[in-house]
């Protein structure tokens, strides 16, 4: 019997035949005829470059098969064949790792195309643990970061990996699989959470890491994670993510814009600089939006980070006696500082948090860039191609 294999396919019912994937594929694995756009199984190496550029999501289809679908079979399709039954297939597990990669690609879509890691970023380890071989972490602590009156329940959760190697870099995520099954009786899929501690651990030189998790009403995994108690064991996968990373260059300038739990990777970036790059001369500026100080994760500790290390703009949209202010509004009050950053090839921009923040932030960048004679889209695309513009929204 043939060994089951995982095959990348395109859904012909959803594909709009824009051929962007075909133009993006570095291996010429994607081809088309008059009917369909298809993937050559012999050439595709799962680089995932085609995933973020697809405007419809039709590119993001995977099947575990005993015998690969040929190009001719795919050219003849009107719709995708169902997943065939594969006995004891490890491919299902691999396909789930691709699902994680696709989730990340979706989260990075806001960068406007292919994301690249900063040139001086350390090389990340990815996919070390998967659903078939997860790591087991023990909860060392879970602390509520937001006040009860604020209505938001965001928690700082510390996971101890014990003797299992789990190398993470700032900006990477891990997968957590909630126990149990969904309404159809299928095991729940893992969810991604950004690591909020630096590479040398929440506690320096301990094999632990932290997460910043918001309890979502009705959410399966966030409630599971937020309810975990000290000593509980949790199955984790990953690490995931190879582009939303910080530069190791201590003179790199970091502009970080976030809402809510989008602050998680920036906590890690800041701690990394505090611990490892003392004397770093690249400045760090943060625009961080929340409803109120009580609902802003890490409000107290953040305020203790010296301004010379991290210039903080904490922006609130629901203060009782003040007009609503969002991160993009505060950016508009700092046009000179932002224009200076945009013009500097040492600058790296990171945007993380709610997807809804992207548009307003882009509009502020555009307005500030154009007031200084810079064309925003070409500046952004150049920065992205140089690994200096990163978006992770969900
Ligand atoms: P799900 O069960 O998947 O539900 C999704 C939404 O549907 C929820 O908002 C829930 O309110 C709603 N819903 C579900 N069932 C019902 C129902 N019966 N009635 C009403 N509404 C319902 N999250 C963080 O908190 N911190 C992070 O650092 C973080 N990092 C991320 C990084 C990446 C790259 C990505 C892609 C996502 C990240 N997320 C993060 C989001 C996280 O992965 C989950 O999506 C989030 O925790 C919600 O998952 P859930 O299982 O709780 O919700």
Short mmCIF file of N, CA and C and ligand atoms in Angstrom, two decimals, residues 103-104 107-108 173 178 191-195 212-223 261-262 264-265 392-394, ligand 1:
data_model
loop_
_atom_site.label_atom_id
_atom_site.label_comp_id
_atom_site.label_asym_id
_atom_site.label_seq_id
_atom_site.Cartn_x
_atom_site.Cartn_y
_atom_site.Cartn_z
N UNK A 103 -3.34 29.51 9.79
CA UNK A 103 -3.89 30.49 10.74
C UNK A 103 -2.93 31.67 10.88
N UNK A 104 -1.64 31.33 10.99
CA UNK A 104 -0.64 32.39 11.12
C UNK A 104 -0.58 33.23 9.85
N UNK A 107 -3.27 35.58 9.93
CA UNK A 107 -3.03 36.64 10.91
C UNK A 107 -2.02 37.66 10.38
N UNK A 108 -1.13 37.22 9.47
CA UNK A 108 -0.09 38.13 8.96
C UNK A 108 -0.48 38.80 7.66
N UNK A 173 4.39 31.97 18.49
CA UNK A 173 3.17 31.53 19.18
C UNK A 173 3.28 30.05 19.48
N UNK A 178 -7.69 22.50 23.44
CA UNK A 178 -8.61 22.26 24.56
C UNK A 178 -9.07 20.81 24.56
N UNK A 191 -5.71 26.23 19.33
CA UNK A 191 -5.74 27.68 19.08
C UNK A 191 -4.32 28.21 19.30
N UNK A 192 -4.03 29.32 18.65
CA UNK A 192 -2.69 29.92 18.78
C UNK A 192 -2.66 31.00 19.86
N UNK A 193 -1.59 31.04 20.62
CA UNK A 193 -1.38 32.11 21.60
C UNK A 193 0.06 32.60 21.52
N UNK A 194 0.22 33.93 21.48
CA UNK A 194 1.56 34.51 21.41
C UNK A 194 2.29 34.30 22.72
N UNK A 195 3.56 34.04 22.62
CA UNK A 195 4.39 33.92 23.83
C UNK A 195 4.71 35.34 24.31
N UNK A 212 -0.50 35.51 27.39
CA UNK A 212 -1.42 36.56 27.82
C UNK A 212 -2.75 36.25 27.16
N UNK A 213 -3.69 35.72 27.90
CA UNK A 213 -4.89 35.16 27.27
C UNK A 213 -6.14 35.88 27.76
N UNK A 214 -6.97 36.26 26.82
CA UNK A 214 -8.24 36.94 27.15
C UNK A 214 -9.37 35.94 27.09
N UNK A 215 -10.16 35.92 28.14
CA UNK A 215 -11.32 35.03 28.17
C UNK A 215 -12.39 35.59 27.21
N UNK A 216 -12.75 34.78 26.22
CA UNK A 216 -13.79 35.20 25.27
C UNK A 216 -15.09 34.54 25.69
N UNK A 217 -16.16 35.32 25.73
CA UNK A 217 -17.45 34.76 26.12
C UNK A 217 -17.83 33.65 25.14
N UNK A 218 -18.10 32.47 25.65
CA UNK A 218 -18.48 31.35 24.76
C UNK A 218 -17.30 30.71 24.07
N UNK A 219 -16.09 31.21 24.29
CA UNK A 219 -14.90 30.67 23.61
C UNK A 219 -14.42 29.39 24.28
N UNK A 220 -14.13 28.39 23.48
CA UNK A 220 -13.78 27.07 24.03
C UNK A 220 -12.40 27.11 24.68
N UNK A 221 -11.40 27.52 23.91
CA UNK A 221 -10.02 27.39 24.39
C UNK A 221 -9.66 28.48 25.39
N UNK A 222 -10.12 29.70 25.13
CA UNK A 222 -9.72 30.79 26.04
C UNK A 222 -10.29 30.53 27.44
N UNK A 223 -11.50 29.97 27.53
CA UNK A 223 -12.05 29.65 28.86
C UNK A 223 -11.30 28.51 29.50
N UNK A 261 -4.55 41.83 23.97
CA UNK A 261 -3.54 40.77 24.08
C UNK A 261 -2.48 40.88 22.97
N UNK A 262 -2.68 41.79 22.04
CA UNK A 262 -1.64 42.07 21.04
C UNK A 262 -0.38 42.60 21.69
N UNK A 264 1.15 41.02 23.95
CA UNK A 264 1.94 39.87 24.41
C UNK A 264 3.34 39.83 23.78
N UNK A 265 3.45 39.86 22.44
CA UNK A 265 4.81 39.78 21.89
C UNK A 265 5.66 40.99 22.26
N UNK A 392 0.32 41.17 12.85
CA UNK A 392 -0.29 39.92 13.34
C UNK A 392 -1.61 40.31 14.00
N UNK A 393 -2.70 40.10 13.29
CA UNK A 393 -4.01 40.46 13.85
C UNK A 393 -4.93 39.27 13.76
N UNK A 394 -5.85 39.19 14.69
CA UNK A 394 -6.74 38.03 14.76
C UNK A 394 -8.10 38.43 15.30
P1 LIG B 1 -13.80 29.89 19.95
O1 LIG B 1 -14.49 28.81 20.68
O2 LIG B 1 -12.94 29.54 18.81
O3 LIG B 1 -14.86 30.98 19.53
C1 LIG B 1 -14.47 32.10 18.68
C2 LIG B 1 -15.41 33.25 18.97
O4 LIG B 1 -16.75 32.86 18.77
C3 LIG B 1 -15.29 33.70 20.41
O5 LIG B 1 -15.10 35.09 20.40
C4 LIG B 1 -16.57 33.35 21.06
O6 LIG B 1 -16.99 34.46 21.84
C5 LIG B 1 -17.52 33.15 19.92
N1 LIG B 1 -18.40 32.01 20.28
C6 LIG B 1 -18.08 30.71 20.26
N2 LIG B 1 -19.13 29.96 20.67
C7 LIG B 1 -20.12 30.82 20.95
C8 LIG B 1 -21.44 30.68 21.42
N3 LIG B 1 -21.95 29.48 21.67
N4 LIG B 1 -22.17 31.78 21.60
C9 LIG B 1 -21.66 32.99 21.36
N5 LIG B 1 -20.44 33.20 20.90
C10 LIG B 1 -19.67 32.13 20.71
N6 LIG B 1 -5.65 35.22 21.91
C11 LIG B 1 -5.24 35.64 23.16
O7 LIG B 1 -6.06 35.75 24.07
N7 LIG B 1 -3.91 35.93 23.37
C12 LIG B 1 -2.96 35.82 22.43
O8 LIG B 1 -1.79 36.09 22.67
C13 LIG B 1 -3.38 35.39 21.13
N8 LIG B 1 -2.48 35.25 20.14
C14 LIG B 1 -2.90 34.86 18.90
C15 LIG B 1 -1.95 34.77 17.89
C16 LIG B 1 -2.34 34.39 16.62
C17 LIG B 1 -1.30 34.33 15.53
C18 LIG B 1 -3.70 34.09 16.38
C19 LIG B 1 -4.15 33.67 15.00
C20 LIG B 1 -4.64 34.16 17.37
C21 LIG B 1 -4.25 34.55 18.65
N9 LIG B 1 -5.17 34.64 19.68
C22 LIG B 1 -4.76 35.08 20.92
C23 LIG B 1 -6.60 34.26 19.51
C24 LIG B 1 -6.79 32.80 19.98
O9 LIG B 1 -6.08 31.93 19.10
C25 LIG B 1 -8.25 32.33 19.96
O10 LIG B 1 -8.80 32.61 18.71
C26 LIG B 1 -9.08 33.00 21.03
O11 LIG B 1 -8.57 32.69 22.33
C27 LIG B 1 -10.54 32.50 20.96
O12 LIG B 1 -10.52 31.11 21.00
P2 LIG B 1 -11.67 30.31 21.75
O13 LIG B 1 -11.44 28.86 21.55
O14 LIG B 1 -11.82 30.78 23.16
O15 LIG B 1 -12.95 30.79 20.98
#
